[in-house]
CSV table of C-alpha atoms in Angstrom, one decimal:
chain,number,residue,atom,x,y,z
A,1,UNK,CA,-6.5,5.9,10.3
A,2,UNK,CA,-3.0,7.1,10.8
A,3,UNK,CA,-3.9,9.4,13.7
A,4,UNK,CA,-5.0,7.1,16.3
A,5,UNK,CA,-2.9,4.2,15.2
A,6,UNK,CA,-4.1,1.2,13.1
A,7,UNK,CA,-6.6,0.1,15.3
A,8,UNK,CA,-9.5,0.4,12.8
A,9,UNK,CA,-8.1,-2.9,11.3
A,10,UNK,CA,-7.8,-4.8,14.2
A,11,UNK,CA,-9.6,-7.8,14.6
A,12,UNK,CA,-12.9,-7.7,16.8
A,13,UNK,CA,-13.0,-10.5,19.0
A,14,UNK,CA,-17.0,-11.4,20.5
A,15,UNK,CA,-17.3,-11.9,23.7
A,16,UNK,CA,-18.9,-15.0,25.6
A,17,UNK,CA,-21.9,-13.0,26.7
A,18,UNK,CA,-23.2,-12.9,23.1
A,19,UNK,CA,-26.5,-15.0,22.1
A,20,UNK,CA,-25.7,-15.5,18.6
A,21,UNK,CA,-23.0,-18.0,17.9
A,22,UNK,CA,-19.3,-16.3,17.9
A,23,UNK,CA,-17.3,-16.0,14.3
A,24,UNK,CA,-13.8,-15.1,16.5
A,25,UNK,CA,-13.9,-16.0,20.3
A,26,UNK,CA,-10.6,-15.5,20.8
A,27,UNK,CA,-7.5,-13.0,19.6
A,28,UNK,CA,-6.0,-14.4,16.0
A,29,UNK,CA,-2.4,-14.0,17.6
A,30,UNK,CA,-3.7,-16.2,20.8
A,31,UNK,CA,-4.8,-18.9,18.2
A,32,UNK,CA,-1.7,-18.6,16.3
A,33,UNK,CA,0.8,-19.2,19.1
A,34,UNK,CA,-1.2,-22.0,20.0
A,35,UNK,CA,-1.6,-23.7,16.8
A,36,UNK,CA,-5.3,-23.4,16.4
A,37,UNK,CA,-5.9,-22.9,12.5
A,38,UNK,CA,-6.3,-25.2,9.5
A,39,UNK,CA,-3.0,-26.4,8.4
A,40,UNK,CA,-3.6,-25.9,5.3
A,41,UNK,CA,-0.7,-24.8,2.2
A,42,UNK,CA,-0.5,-20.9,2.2
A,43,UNK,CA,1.7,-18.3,0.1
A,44,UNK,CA,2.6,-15.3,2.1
A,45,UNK,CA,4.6,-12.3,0.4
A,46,UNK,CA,5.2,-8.5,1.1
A,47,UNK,CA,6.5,-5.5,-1.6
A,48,UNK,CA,9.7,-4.5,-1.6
A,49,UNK,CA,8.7,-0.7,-0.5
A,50,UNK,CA,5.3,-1.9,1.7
A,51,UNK,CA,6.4,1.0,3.6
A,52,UNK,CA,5.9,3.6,1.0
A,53,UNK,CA,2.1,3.3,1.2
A,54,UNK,CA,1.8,2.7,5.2
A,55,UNK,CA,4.1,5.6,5.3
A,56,UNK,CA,2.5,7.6,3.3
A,57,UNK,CA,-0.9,7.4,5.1
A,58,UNK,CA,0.7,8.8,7.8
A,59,UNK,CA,2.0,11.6,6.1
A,60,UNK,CA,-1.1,12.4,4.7
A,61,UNK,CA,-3.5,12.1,7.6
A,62,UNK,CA,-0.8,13.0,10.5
A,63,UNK,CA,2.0,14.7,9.7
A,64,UNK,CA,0.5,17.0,7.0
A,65,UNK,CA,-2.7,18.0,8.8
A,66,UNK,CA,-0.2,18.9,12.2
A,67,UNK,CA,2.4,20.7,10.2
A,68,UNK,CA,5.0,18.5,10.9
A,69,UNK,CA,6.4,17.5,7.6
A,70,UNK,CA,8.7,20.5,8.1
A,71,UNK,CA,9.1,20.5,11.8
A,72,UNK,CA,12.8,19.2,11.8
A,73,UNK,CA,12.7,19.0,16.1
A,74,UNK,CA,9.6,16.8,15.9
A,75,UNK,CA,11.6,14.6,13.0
A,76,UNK,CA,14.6,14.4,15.1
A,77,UNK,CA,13.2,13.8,18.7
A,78,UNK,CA,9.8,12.5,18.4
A,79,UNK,CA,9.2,11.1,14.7
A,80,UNK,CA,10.3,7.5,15.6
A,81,UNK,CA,8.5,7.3,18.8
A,82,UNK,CA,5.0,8.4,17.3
A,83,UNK,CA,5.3,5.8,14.8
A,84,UNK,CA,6.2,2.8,17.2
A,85,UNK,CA,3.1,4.3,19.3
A,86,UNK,CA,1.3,4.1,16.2
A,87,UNK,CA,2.1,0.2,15.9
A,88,UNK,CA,1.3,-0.2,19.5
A,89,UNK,CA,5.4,-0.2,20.6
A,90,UNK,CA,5.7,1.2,24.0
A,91,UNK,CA,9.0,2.5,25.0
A,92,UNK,CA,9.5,3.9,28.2
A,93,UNK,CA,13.0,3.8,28.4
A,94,UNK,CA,13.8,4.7,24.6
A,95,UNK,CA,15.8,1.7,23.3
A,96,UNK,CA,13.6,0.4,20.7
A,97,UNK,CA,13.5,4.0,19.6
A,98,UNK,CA,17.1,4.1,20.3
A,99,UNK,CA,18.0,1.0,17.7
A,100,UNK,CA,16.1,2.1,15.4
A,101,UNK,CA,17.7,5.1,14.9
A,102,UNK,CA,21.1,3.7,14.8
A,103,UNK,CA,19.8,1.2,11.8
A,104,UNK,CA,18.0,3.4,9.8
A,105,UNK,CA,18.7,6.7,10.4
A,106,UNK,CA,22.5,6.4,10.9
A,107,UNK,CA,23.6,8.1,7.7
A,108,UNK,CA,20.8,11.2,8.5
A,109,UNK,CA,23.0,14.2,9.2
A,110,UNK,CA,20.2,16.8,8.4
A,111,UNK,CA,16.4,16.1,10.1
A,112,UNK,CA,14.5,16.8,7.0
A,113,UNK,CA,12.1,15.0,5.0
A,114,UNK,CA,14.0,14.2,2.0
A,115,UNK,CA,17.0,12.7,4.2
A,116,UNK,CA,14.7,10.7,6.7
A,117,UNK,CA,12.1,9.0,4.0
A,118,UNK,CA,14.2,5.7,3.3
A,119,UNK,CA,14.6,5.3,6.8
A,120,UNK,CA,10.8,5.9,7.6
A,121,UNK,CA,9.7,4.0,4.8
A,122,UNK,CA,11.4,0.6,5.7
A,123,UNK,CA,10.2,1.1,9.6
A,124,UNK,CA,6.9,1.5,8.3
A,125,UNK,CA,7.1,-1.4,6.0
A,126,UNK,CA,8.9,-3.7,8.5
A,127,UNK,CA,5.9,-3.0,11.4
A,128,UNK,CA,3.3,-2.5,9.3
A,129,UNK,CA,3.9,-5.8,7.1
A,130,UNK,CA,7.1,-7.6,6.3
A,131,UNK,CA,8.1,-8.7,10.2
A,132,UNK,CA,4.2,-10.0,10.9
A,133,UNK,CA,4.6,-11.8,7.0
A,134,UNK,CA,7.7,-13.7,8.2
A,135,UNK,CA,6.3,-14.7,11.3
A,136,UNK,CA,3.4,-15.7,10.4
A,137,UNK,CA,5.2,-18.1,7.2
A,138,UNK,CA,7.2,-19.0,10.3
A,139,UNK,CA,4.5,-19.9,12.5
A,140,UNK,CA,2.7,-22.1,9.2
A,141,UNK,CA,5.8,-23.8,8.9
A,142,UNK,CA,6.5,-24.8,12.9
A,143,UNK,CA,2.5,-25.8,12.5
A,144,UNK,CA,3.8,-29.0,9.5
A,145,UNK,CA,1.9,-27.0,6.9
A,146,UNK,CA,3.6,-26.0,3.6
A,147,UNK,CA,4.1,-22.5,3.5
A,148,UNK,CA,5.8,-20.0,0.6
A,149,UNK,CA,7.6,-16.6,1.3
A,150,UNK,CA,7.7,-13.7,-1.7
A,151,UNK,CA,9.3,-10.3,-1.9
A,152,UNK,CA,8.2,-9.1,-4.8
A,153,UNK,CA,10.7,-6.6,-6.2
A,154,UNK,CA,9.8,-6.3,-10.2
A,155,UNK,CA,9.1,-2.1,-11.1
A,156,UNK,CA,7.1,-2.0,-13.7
A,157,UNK,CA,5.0,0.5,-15.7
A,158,UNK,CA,2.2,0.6,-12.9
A,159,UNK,CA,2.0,1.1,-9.6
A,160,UNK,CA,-1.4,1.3,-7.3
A,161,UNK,CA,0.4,4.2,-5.9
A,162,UNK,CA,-1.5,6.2,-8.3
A,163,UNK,CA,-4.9,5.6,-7.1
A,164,UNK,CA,-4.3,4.7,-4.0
A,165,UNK,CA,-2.7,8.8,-3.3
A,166,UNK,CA,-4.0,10.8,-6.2
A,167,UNK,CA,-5.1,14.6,-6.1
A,168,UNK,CA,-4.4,16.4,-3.3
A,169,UNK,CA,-2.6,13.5,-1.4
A,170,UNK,CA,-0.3,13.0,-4.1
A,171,UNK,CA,3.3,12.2,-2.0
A,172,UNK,CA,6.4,14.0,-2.9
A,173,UNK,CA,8.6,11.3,-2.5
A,174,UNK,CA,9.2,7.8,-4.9
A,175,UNK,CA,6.9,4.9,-3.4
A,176,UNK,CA,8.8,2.3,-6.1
A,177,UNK,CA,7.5,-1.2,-5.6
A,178,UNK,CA,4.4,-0.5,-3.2
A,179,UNK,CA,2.0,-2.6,-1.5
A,180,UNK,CA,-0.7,-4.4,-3.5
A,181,UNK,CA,1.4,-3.9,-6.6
A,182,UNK,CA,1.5,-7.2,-7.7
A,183,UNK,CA,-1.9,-7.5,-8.0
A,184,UNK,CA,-1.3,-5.8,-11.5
A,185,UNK,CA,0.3,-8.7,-12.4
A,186,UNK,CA,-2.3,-11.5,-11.4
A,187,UNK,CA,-5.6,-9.4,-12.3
A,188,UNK,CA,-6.8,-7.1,-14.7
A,189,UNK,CA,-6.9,-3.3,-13.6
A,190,UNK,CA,-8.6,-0.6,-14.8
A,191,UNK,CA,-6.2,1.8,-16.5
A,192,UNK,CA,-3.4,-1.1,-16.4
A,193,UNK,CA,-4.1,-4.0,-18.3
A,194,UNK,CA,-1.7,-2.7,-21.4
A,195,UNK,CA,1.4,-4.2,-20.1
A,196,UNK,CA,4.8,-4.0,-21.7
A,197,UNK,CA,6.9,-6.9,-22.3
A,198,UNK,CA,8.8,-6.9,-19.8
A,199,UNK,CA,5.7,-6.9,-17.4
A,200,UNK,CA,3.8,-9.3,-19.6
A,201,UNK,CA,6.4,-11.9,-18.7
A,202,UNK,CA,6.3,-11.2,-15.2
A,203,UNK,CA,2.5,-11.3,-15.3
A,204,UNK,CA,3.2,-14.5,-17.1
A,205,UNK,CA,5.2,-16.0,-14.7
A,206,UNK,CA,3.2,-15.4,-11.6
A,207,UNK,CA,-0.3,-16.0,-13.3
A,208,UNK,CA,1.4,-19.6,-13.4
A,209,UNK,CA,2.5,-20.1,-10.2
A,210,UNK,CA,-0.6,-18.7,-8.6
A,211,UNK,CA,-2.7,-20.9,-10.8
A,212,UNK,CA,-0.3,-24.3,-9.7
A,213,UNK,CA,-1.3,-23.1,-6.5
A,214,UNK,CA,-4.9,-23.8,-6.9
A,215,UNK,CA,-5.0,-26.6,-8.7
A,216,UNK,CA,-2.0,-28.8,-7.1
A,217,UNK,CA,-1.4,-26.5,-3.7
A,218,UNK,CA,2.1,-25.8,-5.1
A,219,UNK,CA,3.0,-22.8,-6.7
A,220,UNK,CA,6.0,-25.0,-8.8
A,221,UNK,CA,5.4,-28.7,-8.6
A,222,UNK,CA,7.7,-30.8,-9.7
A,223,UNK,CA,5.7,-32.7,-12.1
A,224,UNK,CA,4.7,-29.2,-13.9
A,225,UNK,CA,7.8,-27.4,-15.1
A,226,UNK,CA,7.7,-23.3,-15.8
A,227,UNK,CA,6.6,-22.9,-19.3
A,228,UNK,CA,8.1,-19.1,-18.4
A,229,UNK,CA,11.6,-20.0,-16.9
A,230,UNK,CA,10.5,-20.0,-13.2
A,231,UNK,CA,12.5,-22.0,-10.8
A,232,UNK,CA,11.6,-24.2,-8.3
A,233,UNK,CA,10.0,-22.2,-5.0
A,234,UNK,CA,10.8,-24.2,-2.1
A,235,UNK,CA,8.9,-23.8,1.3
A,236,UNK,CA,9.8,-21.6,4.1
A,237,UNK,CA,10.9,-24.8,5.7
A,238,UNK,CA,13.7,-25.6,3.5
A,239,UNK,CA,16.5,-23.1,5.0
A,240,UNK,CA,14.0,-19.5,5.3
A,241,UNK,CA,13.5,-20.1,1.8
A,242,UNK,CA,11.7,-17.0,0.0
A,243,UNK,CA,11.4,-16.5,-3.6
A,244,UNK,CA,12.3,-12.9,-4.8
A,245,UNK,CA,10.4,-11.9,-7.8
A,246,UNK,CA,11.6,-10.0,-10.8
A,247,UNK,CA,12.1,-10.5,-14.0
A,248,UNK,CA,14.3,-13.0,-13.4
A,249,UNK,CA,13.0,-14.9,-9.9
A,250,UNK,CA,15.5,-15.8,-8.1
A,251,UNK,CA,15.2,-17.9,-4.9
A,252,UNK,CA,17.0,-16.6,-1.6
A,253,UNK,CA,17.3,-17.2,2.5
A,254,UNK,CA,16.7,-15.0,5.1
A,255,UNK,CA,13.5,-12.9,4.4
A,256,UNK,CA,14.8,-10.2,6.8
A,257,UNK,CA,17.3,-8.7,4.1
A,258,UNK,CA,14.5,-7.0,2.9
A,259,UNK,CA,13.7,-5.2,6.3
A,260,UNK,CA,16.2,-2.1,5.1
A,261,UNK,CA,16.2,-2.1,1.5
A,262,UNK,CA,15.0,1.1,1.1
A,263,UNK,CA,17.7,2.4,3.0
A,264,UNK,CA,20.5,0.1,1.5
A,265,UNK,CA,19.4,1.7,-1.7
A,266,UNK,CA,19.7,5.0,-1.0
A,267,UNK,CA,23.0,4.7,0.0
A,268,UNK,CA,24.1,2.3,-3.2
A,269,UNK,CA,22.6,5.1,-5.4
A,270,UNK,CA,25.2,8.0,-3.5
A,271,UNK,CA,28.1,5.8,-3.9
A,272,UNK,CA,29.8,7.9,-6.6
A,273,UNK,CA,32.2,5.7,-9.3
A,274,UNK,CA,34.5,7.1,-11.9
A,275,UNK,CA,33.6,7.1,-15.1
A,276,UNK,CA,34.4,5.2,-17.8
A,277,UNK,CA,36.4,6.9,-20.2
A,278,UNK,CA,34.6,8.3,-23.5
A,279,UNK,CA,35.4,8.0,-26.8
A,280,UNK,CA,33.4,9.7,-29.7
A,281,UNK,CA,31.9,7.5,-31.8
A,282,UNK,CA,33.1,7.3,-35.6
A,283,UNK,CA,30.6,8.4,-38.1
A,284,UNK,CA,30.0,4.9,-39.3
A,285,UNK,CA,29.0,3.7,-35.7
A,286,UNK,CA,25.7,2.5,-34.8
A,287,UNK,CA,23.9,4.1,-31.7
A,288,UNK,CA,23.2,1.2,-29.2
A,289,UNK,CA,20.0,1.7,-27.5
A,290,UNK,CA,20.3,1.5,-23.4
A,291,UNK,CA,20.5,-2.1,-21.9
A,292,UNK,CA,19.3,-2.8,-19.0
A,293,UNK,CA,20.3,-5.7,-16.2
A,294,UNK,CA,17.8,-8.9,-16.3
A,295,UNK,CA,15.7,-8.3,-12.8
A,296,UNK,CA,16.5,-4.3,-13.1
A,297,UNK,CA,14.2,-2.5,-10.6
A,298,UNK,CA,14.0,0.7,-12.9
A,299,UNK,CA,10.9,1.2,-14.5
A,300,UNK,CA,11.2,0.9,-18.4
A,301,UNK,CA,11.5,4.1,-20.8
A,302,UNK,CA,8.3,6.0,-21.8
A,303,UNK,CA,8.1,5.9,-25.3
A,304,UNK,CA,5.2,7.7,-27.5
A,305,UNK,CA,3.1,4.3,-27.8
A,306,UNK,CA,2.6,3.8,-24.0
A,307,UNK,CA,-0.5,4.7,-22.9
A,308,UNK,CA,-0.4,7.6,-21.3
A,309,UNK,CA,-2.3,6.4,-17.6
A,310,UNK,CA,-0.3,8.6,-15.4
A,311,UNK,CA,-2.4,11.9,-17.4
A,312,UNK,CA,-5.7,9.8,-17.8
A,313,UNK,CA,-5.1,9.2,-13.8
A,314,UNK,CA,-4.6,13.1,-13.2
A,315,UNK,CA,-7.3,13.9,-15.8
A,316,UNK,CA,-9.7,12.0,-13.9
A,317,UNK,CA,-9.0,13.4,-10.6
A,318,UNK,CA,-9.4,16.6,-11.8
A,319,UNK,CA,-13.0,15.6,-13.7
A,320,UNK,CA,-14.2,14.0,-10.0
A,321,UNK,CA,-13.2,17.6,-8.4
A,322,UNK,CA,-14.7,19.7,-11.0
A,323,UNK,CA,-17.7,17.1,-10.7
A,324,UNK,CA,-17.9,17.7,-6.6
A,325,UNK,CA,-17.8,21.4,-7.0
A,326,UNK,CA,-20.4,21.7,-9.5
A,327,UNK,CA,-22.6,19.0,-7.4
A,328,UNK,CA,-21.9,21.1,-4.4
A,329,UNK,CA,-23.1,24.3,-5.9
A,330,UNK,CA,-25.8,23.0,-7.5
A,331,UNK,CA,-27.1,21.7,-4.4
A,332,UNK,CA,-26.6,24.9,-2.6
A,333,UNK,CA,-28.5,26.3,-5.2
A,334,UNK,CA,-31.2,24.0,-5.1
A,335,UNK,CA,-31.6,24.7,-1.8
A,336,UNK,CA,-32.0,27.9,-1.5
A,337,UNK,CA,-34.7,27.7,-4.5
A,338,UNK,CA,-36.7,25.5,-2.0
A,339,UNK,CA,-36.2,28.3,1.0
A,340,UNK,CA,-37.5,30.8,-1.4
A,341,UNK,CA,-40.7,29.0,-2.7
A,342,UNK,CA,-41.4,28.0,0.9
A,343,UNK,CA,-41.1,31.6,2.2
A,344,UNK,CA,-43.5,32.6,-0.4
A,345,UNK,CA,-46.3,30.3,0.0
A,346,UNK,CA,-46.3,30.9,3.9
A,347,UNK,CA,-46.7,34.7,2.9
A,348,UNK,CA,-49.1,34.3,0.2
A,349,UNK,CA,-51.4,32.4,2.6
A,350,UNK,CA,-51.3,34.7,5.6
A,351,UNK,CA,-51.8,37.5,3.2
A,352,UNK,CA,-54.7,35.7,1.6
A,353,UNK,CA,-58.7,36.9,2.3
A,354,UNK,CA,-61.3,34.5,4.0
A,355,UNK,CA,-63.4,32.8,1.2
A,356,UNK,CA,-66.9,34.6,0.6
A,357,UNK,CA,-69.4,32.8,2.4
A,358,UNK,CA,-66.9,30.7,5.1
A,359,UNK,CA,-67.6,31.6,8.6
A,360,UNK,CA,-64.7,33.6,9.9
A,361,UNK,CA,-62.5,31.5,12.9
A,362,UNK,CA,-62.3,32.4,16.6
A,363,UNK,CA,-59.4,32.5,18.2
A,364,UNK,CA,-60.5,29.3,20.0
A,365,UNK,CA,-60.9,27.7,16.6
A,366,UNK,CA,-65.0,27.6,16.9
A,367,UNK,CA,-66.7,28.9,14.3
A,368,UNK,CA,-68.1,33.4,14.9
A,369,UNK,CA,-71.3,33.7,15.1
């Protein structure tokens, strides 16, 4: 996918010339602008790090297969502008490429993998997802129909970053909150459905507004308060209204704050602080276990009674590879056994006598006389 673009998830529009009647006559974004849809009430979200796994196809099935992950002159000069082509950016004169750089990449002093990931991630995950969620919440809300805005933030003990790269496209780098991760949350998954506390309530929480949703087209009405402490979610229309989920949901404007989060994190997390000054603790004082902030985007502690899904993942793989290979050489095997017994029986019959009695062929095919 990542090596000609995205276009393999494009929509395919039918042309008049077509007998059968047309599903999609015309392009989506064409009906969009010109307000041809069913106004109907729609929630629209993104993950905080959508990036990591748009990203990460490309460096999968691009960058890894062209030895470029290492290729510091292709990360410095042409990195950005192969991803914009990617997303179907043309920039002749290099100024898209050119801002870019100075937003995302301004703190990169060495070209390298490692230093250029936040940066690539949330230029992934802004293309790829978050700028074409907010405008199309934006386009639902100029249209009069109600429409709801999510980032959803919460780290939990999942993430479908483990199936979705597992094996040999297992990426080096942290994907955190990644795209189709709250799905966890709203539906059982295989491997996933022993949530923690701290995830049950989230599950909680969101089971309940997605279930308003379909039964009174409001994810928080009014006239049904949160049995899980979630506050009112007001519509896109009221001030670019979004509703950023965690533990504790918190509503918020201006969806576009999320566009560089990745990048705003890695640069809180190298902000060094002095530390606090240590005392040793008497003999009569009580460890405190490690607290944690309400909303916290750290994923909780492993502790011995957690399932262990990250080994049962990797256990897996390596079952389904063992499986190919012994499927593989089975069937080379098998075929070759089928090669042998058909060599044989086309010897054993030209090697075989004429039957006493049956009148020997001519070359014509009539019977000697």
């Amino acid at each position: 996918m990542a090596q000609t673009g995205f276009d393999g998830i494009n929509a395919v529009i039918q042309p008049a010339s077509l007998t059968v009647p047309r599903f999609l006559p015309e392009d989506p974004l064409k009906l969009l602008k010109q307000g041809k849809f069913m106004k109907i009430p729609v929630i629209h979200g993104a993950n905080r790090n959508e990036g990591s796994f748009i990203f990460g196809l490309m460096y999968n099935d691009f960058m890894k297969v062209n030895n470029l992950t290492n290729d510091t002159t292709f990360l410095e000069t042409d990195c950005i502008a192969t991803m914009l082509r990617a997303f179907h950016i043309d920039d002749p004169t290099d100024g898209v490429t050119d801002t870019i750089s100075n937003k995302y990449f301004f703190n990169v002093d060495t070209w390298d993998m490692d230093s250029m990931y936040p940066g690539l991630e949330d230029v992934t995950g802004l293309f790829g997802m978050k700028a074409g969620t907010k405008q199309m919440a934006d386009w639902w809300s100029r249209a009069g129909a109600d429409a709801w805005l999510y980032s959803f933030q919460h780290r939990g003990l999942y993430t479908m970053a483990t199936f979705f790269f597992i094996g040999s496209h297992k990426l080096p780098f942290d994907t955190g909150v990644t795209h189709a991760d709250e799905l966890i949350y709203l539906f059982p998954m295989p491997l996933m459905s022993l949530l923690p506390p701290k995830d049950r309530h989230v599950s909680d929480m969101m089971v309940e507004m997605w279930t308003n949703f379909a039964k009174y087209g409001n994810p928080t009405p009014p006239e049904h308060p949160s049995e899980h402490g979630v506050p009112h979610w007001p519509t896109v229309s009221q001030a670019n209204s979004y509703l950023e989920i965690t533990q504790t949901p918190t509503v918020k404007h201006d969806f576009s704050q999320t566009f560089d989060i990745a990048v705003q994190s890695s640069i809180n997390s190298t902000v060094t602080t002095t530390p606090a000054p240590t005392t040793t603790p008497s003999p009569t004082t009580t460890p405190q276990a490690p607290t944690t902030t309400p909303g916290s985007t750290m994923p909780p502690p492993a502790t011995s009674t957690e399932y262990d899904w990250h080994g049962k993942v990797d256990s897996l793989t390596s079952e389904r590879d063992t499986f190919r290979g012994a499927t593989a050489g089975l069937a080379v095997v098998a075929a070759l056994a089928v090669l042998v017994v058909i060599v044989a029986v086309v010897m054993l019959r030209r090697r075989s006598p004429v039957s006493a009695g049956e009148p020997a062929k001519s070359p014509t095919g009539d019977s000697a006389l």
